[in-house]
Short mmCIF file of C-alpha atoms and ligand atoms in Angstrom, two decimals:
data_model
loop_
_atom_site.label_atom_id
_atom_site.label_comp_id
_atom_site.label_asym_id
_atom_site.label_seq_id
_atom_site.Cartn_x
_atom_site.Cartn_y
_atom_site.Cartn_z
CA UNK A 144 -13.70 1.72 25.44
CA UNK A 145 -15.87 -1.40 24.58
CA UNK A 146 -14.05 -4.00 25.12
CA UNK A 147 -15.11 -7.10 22.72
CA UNK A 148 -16.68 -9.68 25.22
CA UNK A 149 -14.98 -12.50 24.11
CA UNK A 150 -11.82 -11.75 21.84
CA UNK A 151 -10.61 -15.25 21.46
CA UNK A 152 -6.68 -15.10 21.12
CA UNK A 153 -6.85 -12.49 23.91
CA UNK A 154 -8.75 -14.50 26.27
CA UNK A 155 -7.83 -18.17 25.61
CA UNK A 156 -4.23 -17.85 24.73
CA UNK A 157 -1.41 -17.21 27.10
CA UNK A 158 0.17 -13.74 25.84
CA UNK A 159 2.97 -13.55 24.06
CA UNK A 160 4.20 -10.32 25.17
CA UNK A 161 3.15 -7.66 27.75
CA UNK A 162 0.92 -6.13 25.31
CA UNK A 163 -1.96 -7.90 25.28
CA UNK A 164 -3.70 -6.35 28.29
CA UNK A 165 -3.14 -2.68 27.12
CA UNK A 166 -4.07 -3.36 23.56
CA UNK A 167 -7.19 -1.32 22.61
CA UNK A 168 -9.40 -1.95 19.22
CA UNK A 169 -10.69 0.79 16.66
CA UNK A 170 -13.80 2.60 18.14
CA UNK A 171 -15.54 1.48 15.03
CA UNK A 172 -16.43 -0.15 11.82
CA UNK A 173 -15.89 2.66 10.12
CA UNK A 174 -12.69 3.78 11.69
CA UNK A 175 -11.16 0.62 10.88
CA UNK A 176 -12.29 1.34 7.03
CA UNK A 177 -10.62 4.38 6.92
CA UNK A 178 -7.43 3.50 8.46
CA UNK A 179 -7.06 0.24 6.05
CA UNK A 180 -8.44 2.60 3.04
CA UNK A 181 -5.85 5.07 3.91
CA UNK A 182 -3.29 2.07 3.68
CA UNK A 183 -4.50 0.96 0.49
CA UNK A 184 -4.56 4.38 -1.02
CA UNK A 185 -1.08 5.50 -1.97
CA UNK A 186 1.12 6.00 -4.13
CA UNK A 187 0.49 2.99 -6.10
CA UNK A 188 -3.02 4.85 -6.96
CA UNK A 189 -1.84 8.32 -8.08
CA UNK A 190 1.28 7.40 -9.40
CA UNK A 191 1.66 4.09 -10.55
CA UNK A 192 -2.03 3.23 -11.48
CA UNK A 193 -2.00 5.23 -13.86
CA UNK A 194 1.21 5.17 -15.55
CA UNK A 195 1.25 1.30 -15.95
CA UNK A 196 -2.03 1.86 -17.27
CA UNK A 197 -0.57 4.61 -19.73
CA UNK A 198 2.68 1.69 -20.35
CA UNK A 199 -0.02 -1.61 -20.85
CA UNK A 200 -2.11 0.19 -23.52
CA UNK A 201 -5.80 1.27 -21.45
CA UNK A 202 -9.29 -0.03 -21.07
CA UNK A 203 -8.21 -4.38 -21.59
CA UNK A 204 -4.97 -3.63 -18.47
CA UNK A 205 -7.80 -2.24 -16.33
CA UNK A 206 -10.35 -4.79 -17.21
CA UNK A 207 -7.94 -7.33 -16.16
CA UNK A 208 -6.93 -5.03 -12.78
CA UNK A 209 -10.49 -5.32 -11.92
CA UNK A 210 -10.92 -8.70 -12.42
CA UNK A 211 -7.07 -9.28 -9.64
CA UNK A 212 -8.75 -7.35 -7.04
CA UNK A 213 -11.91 -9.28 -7.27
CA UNK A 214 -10.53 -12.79 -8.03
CA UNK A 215 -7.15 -12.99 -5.65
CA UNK A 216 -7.01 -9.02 -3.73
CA UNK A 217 -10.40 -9.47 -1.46
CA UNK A 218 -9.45 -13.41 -0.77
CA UNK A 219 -6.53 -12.07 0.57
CA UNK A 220 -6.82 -9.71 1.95
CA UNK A 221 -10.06 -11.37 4.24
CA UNK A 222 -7.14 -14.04 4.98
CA UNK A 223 -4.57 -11.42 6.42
CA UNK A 224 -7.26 -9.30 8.47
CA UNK A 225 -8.44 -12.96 10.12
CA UNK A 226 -5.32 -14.06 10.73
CA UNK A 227 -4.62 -10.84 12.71
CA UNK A 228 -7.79 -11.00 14.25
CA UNK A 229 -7.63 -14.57 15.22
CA UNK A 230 -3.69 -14.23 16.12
CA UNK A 231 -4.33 -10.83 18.08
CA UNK A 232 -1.01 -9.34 18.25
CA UNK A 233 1.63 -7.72 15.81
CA UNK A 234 1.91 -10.06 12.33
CA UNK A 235 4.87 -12.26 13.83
CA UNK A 236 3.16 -12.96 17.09
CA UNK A 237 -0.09 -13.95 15.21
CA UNK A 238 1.72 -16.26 13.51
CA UNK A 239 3.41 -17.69 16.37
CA UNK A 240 -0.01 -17.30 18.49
CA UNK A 241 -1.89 -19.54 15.39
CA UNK A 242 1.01 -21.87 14.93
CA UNK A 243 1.36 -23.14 18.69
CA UNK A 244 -2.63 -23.66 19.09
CA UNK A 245 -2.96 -25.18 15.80
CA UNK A 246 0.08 -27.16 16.44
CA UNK A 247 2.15 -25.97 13.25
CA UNK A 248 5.59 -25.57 12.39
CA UNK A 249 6.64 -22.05 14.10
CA UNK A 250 8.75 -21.85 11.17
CA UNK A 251 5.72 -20.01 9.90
CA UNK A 252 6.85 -17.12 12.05
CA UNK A 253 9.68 -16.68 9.35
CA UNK A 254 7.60 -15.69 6.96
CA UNK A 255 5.96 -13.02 9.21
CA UNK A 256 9.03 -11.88 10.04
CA UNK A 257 10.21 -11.57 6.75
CA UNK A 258 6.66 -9.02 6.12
CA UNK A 259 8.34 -7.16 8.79
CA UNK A 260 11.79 -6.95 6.96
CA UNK A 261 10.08 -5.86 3.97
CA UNK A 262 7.73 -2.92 5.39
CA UNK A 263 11.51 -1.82 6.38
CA UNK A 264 12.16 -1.80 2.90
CA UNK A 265 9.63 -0.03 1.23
CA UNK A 266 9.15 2.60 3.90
CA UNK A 267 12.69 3.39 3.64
CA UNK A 268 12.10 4.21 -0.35
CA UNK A 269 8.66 5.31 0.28
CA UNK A 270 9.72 7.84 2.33
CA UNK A 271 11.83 9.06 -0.32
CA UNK A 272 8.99 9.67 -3.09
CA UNK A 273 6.65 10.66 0.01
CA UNK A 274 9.52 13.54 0.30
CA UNK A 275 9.64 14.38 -3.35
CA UNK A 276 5.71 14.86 -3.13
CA UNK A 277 6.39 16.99 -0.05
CA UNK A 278 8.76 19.01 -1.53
CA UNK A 279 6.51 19.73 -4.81
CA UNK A 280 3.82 21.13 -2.49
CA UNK A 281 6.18 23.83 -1.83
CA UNK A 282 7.21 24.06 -5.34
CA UNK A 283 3.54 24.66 -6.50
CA UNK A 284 2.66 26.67 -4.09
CA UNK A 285 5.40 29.17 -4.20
CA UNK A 286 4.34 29.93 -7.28
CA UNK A 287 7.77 28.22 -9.13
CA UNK A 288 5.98 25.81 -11.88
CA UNK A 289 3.96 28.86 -13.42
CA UNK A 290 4.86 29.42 -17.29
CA UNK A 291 7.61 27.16 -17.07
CA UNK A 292 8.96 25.18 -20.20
CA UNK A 293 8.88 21.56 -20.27
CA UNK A 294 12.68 21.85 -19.86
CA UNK A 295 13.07 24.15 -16.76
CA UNK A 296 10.84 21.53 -14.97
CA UNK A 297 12.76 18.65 -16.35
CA UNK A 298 15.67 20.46 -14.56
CA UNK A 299 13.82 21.15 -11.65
CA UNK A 300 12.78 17.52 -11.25
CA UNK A 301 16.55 16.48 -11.67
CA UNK A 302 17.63 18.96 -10.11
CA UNK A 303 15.94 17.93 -6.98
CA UNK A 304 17.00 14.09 -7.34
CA UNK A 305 20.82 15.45 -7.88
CA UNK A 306 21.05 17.20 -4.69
CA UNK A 307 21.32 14.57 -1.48
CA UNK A 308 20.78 17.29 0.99
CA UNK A 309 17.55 18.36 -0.12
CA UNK A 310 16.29 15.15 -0.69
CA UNK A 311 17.32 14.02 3.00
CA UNK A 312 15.91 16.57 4.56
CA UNK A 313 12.71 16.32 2.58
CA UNK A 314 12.68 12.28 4.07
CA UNK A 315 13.32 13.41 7.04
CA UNK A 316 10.33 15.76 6.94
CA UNK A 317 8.40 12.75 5.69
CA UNK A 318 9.22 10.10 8.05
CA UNK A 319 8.50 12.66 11.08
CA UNK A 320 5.52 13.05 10.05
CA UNK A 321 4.63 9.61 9.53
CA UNK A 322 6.52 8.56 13.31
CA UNK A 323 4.48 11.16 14.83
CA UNK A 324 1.59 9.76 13.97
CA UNK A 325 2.40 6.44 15.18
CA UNK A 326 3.40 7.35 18.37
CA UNK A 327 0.43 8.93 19.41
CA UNK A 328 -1.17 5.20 19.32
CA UNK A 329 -3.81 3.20 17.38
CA UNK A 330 -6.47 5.73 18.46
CA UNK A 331 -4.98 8.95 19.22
CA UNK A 332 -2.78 9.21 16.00
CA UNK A 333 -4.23 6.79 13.57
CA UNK A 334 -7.68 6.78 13.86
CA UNK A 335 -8.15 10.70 13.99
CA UNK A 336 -5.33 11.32 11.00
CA UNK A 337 -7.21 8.99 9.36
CA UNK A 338 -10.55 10.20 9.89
CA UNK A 339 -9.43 14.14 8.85
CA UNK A 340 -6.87 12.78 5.83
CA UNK A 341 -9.39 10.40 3.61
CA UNK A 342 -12.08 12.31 3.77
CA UNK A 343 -10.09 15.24 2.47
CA UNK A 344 -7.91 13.16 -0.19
CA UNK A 345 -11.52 12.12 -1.28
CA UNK A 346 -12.93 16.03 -1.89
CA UNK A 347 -9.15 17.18 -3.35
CA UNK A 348 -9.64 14.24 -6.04
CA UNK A 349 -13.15 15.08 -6.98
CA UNK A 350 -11.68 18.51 -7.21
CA UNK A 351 -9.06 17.91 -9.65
CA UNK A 352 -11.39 15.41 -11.44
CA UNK A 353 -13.90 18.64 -12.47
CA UNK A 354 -11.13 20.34 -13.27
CA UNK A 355 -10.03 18.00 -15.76
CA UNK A 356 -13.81 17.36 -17.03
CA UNK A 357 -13.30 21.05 -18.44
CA UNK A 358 -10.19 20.39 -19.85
CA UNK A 359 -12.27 19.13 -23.53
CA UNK A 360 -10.33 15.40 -22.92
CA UNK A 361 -12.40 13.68 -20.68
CA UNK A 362 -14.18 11.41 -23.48
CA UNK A 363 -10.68 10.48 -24.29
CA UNK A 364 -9.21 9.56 -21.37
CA UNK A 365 -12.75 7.75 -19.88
CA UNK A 366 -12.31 5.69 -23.55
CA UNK A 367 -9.02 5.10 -22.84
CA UNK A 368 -9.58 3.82 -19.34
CA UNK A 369 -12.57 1.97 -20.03
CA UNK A 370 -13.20 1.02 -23.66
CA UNK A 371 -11.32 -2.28 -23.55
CA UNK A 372 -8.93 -2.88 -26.69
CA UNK A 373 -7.48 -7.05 -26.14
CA UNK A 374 -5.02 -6.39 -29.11
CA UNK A 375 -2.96 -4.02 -26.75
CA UNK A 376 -3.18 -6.29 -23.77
CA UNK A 377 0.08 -8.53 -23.70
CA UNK A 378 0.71 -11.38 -20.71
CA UNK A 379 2.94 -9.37 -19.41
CA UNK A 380 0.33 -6.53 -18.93
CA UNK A 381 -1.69 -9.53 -17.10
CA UNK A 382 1.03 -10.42 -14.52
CA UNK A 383 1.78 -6.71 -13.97
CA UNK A 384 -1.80 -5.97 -13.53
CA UNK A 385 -2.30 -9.20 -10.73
CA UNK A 386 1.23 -7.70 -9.08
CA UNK A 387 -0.31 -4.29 -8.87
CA UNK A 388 -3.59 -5.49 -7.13
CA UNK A 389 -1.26 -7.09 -4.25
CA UNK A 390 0.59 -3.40 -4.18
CA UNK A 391 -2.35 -1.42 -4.06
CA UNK A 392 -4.45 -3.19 -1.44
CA UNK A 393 -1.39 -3.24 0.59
CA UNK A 394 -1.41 -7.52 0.82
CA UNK A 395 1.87 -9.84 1.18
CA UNK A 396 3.28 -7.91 4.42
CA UNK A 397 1.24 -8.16 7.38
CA UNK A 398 -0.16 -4.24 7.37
CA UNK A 399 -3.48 -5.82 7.15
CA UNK A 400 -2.84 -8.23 9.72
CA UNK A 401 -1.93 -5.68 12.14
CA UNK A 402 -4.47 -3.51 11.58
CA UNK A 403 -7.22 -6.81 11.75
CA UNK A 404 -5.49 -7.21 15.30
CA UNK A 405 -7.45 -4.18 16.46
CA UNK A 406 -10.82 -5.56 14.81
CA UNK A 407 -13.80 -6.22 17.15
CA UNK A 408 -14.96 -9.60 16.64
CA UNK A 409 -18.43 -8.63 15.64
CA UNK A 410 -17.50 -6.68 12.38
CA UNK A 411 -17.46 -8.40 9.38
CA UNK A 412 -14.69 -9.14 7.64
CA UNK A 413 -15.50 -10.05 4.31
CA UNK A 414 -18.12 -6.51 4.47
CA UNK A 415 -14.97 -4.23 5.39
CA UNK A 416 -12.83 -5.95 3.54
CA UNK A 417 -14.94 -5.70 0.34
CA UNK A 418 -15.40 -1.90 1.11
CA UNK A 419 -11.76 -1.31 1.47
CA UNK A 420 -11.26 -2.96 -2.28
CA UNK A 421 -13.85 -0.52 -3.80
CA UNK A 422 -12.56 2.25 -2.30
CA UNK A 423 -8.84 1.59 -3.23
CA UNK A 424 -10.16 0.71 -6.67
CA UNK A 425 -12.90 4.20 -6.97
CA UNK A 426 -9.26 6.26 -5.84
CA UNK A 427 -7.22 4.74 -8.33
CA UNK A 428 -9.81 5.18 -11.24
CA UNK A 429 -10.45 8.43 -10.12
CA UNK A 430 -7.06 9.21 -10.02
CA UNK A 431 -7.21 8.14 -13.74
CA UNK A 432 -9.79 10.62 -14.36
CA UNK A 433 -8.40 13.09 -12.95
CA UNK A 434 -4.82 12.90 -15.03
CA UNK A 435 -5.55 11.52 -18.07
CA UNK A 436 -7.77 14.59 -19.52
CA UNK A 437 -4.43 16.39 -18.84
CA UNK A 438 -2.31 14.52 -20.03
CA UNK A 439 -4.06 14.33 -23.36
CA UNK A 440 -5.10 17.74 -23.02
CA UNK A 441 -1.42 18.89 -22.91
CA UNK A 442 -0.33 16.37 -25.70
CA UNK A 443 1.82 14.50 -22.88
CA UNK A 444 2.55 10.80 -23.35
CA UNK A 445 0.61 8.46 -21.22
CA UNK A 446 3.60 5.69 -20.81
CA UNK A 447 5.83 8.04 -19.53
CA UNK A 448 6.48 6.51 -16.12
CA UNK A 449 7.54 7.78 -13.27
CA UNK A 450 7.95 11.06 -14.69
CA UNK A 451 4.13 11.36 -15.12
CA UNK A 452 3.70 12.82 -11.91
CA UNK A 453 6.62 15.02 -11.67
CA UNK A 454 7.40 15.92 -14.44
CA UNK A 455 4.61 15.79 -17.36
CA UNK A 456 2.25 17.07 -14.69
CA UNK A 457 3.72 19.92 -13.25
CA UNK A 458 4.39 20.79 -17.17
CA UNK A 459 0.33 20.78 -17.61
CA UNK A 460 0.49 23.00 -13.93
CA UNK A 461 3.20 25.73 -15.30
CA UNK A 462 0.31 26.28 -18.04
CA UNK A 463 -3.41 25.96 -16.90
CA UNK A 464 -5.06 28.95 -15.09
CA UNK A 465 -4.87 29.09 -11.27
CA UNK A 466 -2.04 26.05 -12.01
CA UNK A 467 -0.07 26.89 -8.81
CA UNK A 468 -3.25 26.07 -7.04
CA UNK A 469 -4.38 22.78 -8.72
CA UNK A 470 -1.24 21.88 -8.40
CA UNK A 471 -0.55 22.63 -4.81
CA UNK A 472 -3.92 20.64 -4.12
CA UNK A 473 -3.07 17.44 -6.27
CA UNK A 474 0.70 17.51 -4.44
CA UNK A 475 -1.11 17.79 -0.82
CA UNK A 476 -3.65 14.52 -2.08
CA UNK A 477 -0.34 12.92 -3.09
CA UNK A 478 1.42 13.58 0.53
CA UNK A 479 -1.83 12.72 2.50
CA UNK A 480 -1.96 9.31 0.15
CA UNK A 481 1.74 8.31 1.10
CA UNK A 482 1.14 9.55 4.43
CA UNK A 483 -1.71 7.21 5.53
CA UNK A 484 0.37 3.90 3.29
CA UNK A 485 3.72 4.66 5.14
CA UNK A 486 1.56 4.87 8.67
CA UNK A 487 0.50 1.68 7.58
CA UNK A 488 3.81 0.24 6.84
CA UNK A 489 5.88 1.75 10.32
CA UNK A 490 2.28 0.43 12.25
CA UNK A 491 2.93 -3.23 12.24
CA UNK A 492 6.98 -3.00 12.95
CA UNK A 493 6.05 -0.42 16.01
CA UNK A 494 2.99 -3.24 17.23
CA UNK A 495 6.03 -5.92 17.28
CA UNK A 496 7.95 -4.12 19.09
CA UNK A 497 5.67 -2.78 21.62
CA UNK A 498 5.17 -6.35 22.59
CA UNK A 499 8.63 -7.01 23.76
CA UNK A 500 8.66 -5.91 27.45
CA UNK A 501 10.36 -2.91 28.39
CA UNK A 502 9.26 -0.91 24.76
CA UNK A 503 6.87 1.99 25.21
CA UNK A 504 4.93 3.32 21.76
CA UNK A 505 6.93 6.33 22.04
CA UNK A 506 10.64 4.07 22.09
CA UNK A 507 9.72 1.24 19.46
CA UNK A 508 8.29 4.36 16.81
CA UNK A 509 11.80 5.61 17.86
CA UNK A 510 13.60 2.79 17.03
CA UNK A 511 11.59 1.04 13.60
CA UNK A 512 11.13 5.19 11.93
CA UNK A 513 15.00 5.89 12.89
CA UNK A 514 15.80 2.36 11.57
CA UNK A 515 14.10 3.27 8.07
CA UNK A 516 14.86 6.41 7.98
CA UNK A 517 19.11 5.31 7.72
CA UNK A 518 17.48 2.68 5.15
CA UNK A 519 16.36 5.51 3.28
CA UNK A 520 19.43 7.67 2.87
CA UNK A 521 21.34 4.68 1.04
CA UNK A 522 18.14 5.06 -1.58
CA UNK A 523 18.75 9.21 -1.80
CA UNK A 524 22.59 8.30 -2.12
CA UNK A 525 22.13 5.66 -4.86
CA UNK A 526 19.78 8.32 -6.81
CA UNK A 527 23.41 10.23 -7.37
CA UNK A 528 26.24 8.32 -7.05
CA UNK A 529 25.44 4.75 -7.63
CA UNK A 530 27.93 2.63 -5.96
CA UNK A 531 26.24 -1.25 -7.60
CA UNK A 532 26.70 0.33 -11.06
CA UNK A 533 30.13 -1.30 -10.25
CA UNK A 534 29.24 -4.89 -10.55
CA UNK A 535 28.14 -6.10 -14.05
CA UNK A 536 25.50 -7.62 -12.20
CA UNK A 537 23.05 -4.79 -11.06
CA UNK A 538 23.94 -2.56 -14.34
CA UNK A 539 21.99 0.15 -14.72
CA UNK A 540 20.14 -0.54 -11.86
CA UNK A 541 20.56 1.48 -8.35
CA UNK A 542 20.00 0.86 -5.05
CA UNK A 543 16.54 2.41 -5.26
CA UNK A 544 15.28 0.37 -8.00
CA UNK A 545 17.12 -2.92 -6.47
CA UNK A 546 14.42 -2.39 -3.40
CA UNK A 547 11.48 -1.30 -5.26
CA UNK A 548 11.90 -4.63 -7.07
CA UNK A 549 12.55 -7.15 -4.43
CA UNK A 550 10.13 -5.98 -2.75
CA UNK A 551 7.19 -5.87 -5.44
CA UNK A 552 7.96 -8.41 -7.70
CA UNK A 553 9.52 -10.83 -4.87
CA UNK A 554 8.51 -10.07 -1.64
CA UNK A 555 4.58 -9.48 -2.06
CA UNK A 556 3.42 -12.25 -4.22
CA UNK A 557 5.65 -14.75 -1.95
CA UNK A 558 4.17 -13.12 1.48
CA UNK A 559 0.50 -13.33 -0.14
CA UNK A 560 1.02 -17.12 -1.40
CA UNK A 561 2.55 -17.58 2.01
CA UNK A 562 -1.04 -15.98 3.58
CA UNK A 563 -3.30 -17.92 0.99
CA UNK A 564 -1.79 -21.40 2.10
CA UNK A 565 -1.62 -20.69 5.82
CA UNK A 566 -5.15 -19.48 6.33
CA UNK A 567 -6.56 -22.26 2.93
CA UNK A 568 -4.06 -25.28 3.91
CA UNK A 569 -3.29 -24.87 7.24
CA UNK A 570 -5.86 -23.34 9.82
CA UNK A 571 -8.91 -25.64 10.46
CA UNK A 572 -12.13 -24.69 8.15
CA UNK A 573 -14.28 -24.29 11.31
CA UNK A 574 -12.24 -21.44 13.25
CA UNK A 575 -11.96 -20.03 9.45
CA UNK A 576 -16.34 -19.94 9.23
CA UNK A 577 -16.38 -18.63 12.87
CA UNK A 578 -14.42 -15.65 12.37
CA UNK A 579 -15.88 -15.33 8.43
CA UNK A 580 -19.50 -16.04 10.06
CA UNK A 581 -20.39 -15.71 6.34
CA UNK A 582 -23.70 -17.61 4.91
CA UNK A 583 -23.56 -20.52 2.46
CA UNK A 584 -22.94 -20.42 -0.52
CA UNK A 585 -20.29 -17.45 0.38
CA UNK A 586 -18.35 -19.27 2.61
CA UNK A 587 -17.27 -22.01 0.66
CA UNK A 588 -16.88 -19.56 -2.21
CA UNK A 589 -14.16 -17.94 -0.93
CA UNK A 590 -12.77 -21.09 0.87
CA UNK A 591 -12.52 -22.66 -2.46
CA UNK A 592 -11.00 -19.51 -4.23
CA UNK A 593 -8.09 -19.06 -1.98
CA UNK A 594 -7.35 -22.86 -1.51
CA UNK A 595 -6.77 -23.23 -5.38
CA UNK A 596 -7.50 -19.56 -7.22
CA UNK A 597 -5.29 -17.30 -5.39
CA UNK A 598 -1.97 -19.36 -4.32
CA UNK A 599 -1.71 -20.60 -8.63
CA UNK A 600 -2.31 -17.33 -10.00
CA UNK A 601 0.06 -15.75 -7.54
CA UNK A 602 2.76 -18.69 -8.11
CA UNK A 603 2.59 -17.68 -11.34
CA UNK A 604 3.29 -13.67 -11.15
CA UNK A 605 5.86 -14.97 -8.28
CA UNK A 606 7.97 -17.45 -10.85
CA UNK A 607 7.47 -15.03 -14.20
CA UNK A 608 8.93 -12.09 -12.23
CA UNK A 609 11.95 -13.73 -11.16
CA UNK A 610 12.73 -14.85 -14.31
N1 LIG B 982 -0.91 0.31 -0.91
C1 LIG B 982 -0.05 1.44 -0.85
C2 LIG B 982 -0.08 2.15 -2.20
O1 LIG B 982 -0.87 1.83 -3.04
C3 LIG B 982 1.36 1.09 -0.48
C4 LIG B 982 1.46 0.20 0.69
C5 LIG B 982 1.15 0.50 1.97
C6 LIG B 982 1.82 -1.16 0.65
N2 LIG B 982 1.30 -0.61 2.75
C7 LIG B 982 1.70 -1.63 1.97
C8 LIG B 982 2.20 -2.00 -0.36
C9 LIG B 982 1.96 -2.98 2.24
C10 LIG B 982 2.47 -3.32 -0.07
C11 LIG B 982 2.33 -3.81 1.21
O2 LIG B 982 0.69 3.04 -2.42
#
């Protein structure tokens, strides 16, 4: 392994745990790419993408997207991989590693800590839609969704949220799967899923994305995605669209901070980080393209939310030709996206842990997946019986949709205001242009942007969505 010659936090800094002489970084640019590609890459592409785009009216939501990821995402996200970089450990011992040389409050390590408590969170109900996705490979590929009626696979999808046991063990399968990985280490799990996983999510989507081009609705859906119409664009759509660009480039947590930990110090940042954004951003449009002609195709409503995926889709399945097949490959894409995010989201937790003495890889993926995993089972319970529908309070909402919104509406934009400030207000400008080593006028570009751009906009998302 090449050792970086002079990793600074490793060398100069007194370790914080016992980890940072076994430590090892990615064997290369490109591996690193992958693995924070894969993390970006999820659900929020194939799913959510493109129903919020269906719910905010097209081509104007995406324009404004685009402009998130450019404007506040990349900032970011350069600020969370050079933290971890600089910091050199798991996202709370960064933070405590930065605070104590730059002589800061370790309060700061709260806030990491509390990017720790919320990868808990959304793994746990991750895990649970990474199941469903699971368990529709088997329902496509068994043949089950062929000639079905939009009703029968209504009633198969609630059929399959109304029964606990099948939905546990399908989590169960899930989070295995995901722990296994992670146990086998940064190189002998991550890296080489990664490297066999993207490249195939990336051929499966261009698959499905011919198929749909002969489906006679491509013009429509590319107009829909990209002819921009301002009158259907509302501020809400904005704020939704700047909260999904902190979702999809997994940014407010610390994944990218762990996963800059294991950077070399002679790649550059701002290149890999730029590359992850287009790649996250080619996925999700191409994930567009690839349900929209079917969608319209079939007649199917755009908005339709979470059902979009599994329900309106399988419907468009039960009646193309060779639909048990398309739709066995667009259900493995969707279990290889979750895979890679919710690898992402057990990574940093396991690195934490790993750095208290006595914790192996093998114990602390043990501990953090069996932690989530319990986490998870309240979410499958709450999809049936839905103990909060007793207080006034949380009507109508259960526990499932009680996490999925603390964590994306309060948790992100707070942990990513939290990471503009820290790395813009707080960490001196010279260590920032050291580890940036990026050329005038770049530098000051993107000094300037996530001093005053990023931390407003993302104020503002923060303080609309609680209210
Ligand atoms: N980005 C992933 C997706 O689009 C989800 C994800 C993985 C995530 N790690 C994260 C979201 C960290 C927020 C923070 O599905």
């Amino acid at each position: 392994m090449t050792q970086p010659s002079s990793h600074y936090a490793v060398d100069d800094v007194p370790a914080v745990g016992a980890s940072a002489a076994k430590r090892g970084f990615w064997s290369s640019r490109m591996a690193f790419i992958l693995a924070a590609t894969g993390s970006a890459v999820g659900l929020g592409n194939i799913w959510k993408f493109p129903y919020i785009t269906g719910e905010n009216g097209g081509g104007a939501f995406v324009l404004v997207y685009l402009l998130c990821i450019a404007i506040i995402g990349i900032p970011i996200m350069m600020a969370e991989v050079l933290i971890g970089r600089r910091g050199g450990h798991s996202p709370i011992n960064s933070m405590r590693t930065l605070a104590r040389i730059f002589k800061l409050s370790p309060r700061w390590v709260w806030l990491a800590g509390m990017g720790v408590f919320a990868s808990f969170v959304i793994l746990s109900f991750y895990s649970v839609i990474g199941g469903w996705a699971t368990s529709y490979v088997l329902t496509a590929a068994s043949g089950q969704l062929s000639g079905q009626s939009a009703d029968a696979i209504g009633a198969m999808f609630s059929g399959l949220l109304g029964d606990p046991v099948r939905l546990l063990i399908w989590h169960s399968l899930f989070m295995g799967l995901t722990m296994l990985v992670v146990a086998r280490g940064l190189r002998g799990g991550l890296e080489r899923s990664v490297t066999i996983l993207m490249p195939a999510l990336f051929i499966l989507l261009l698959i499905m994305v011919g198929y749909a081009s002969t489906t006679g609705h491509f013009g429509e859906a590319a107009r829909f995605l990209f002819q921009p119409d301002f009158s259907r664009l509302t501020t809400q759509g904005v704020l939704i669209a700047l909260g999904h660009a902190f979702f999809t480039l997994s940014l407010g947590i610390g994944v990218m901070m762990a996963y800059g930990s294991y950077l070399q110090q002679d790649i550059s940042i701002a290149r890999t980080s730029v590359t992850v954004s287009v790649l996250d951003t080619v996925v999700a449009l191409l994930a567009g393209m690839a349900i929209f002609p079917i969608v319209f195709a079939n007649g199917l409503e755009p908005g339709s939310g979470p059902g979009l995926i599994f329900q309106t889709l399988p419907l468009a399945f039960a009646q193309m030709p060779w639909g048990s097949v398309f739709g066995t490959v667009f259900f493995v894409l969707l279990v290889f996206a979750a895979w890679t995010s919710a690898i992402s989201l057990l990574e940093p937790i396991v690195e934490w842990l790993e750095e208290m003495d006595g914790m192996n890889r093998v114990t602390s993926t043990l501990l953090a997946g069996g932690l989530c995993w319990l986490l998870g089972i309240a979410s499958i319970l709450s999809l049936n019986a839905c103990p909060l529908a007793m207080f006034p309070l949380f009507e109508g909402k259960t526990i499932f949709d009680l996490l999925d919104y603390l964590t994306a509406n309060v948790l992100l934009p707070l942990g990513g205001l939290t990471v503009a400030v820290f790395a813009g207000w707080f960490l001196k400008r010279a260590t920032l242009e050291e580890e940036l080593a990026l050329p005038q006028p770049w530098f000051g570009l993107w000094y300037s942007v996530l001093r005053y751009i990023s931390p407003v906009a993302v104020a503002i998302v923060f303080v609309y969505n609680l209210f």
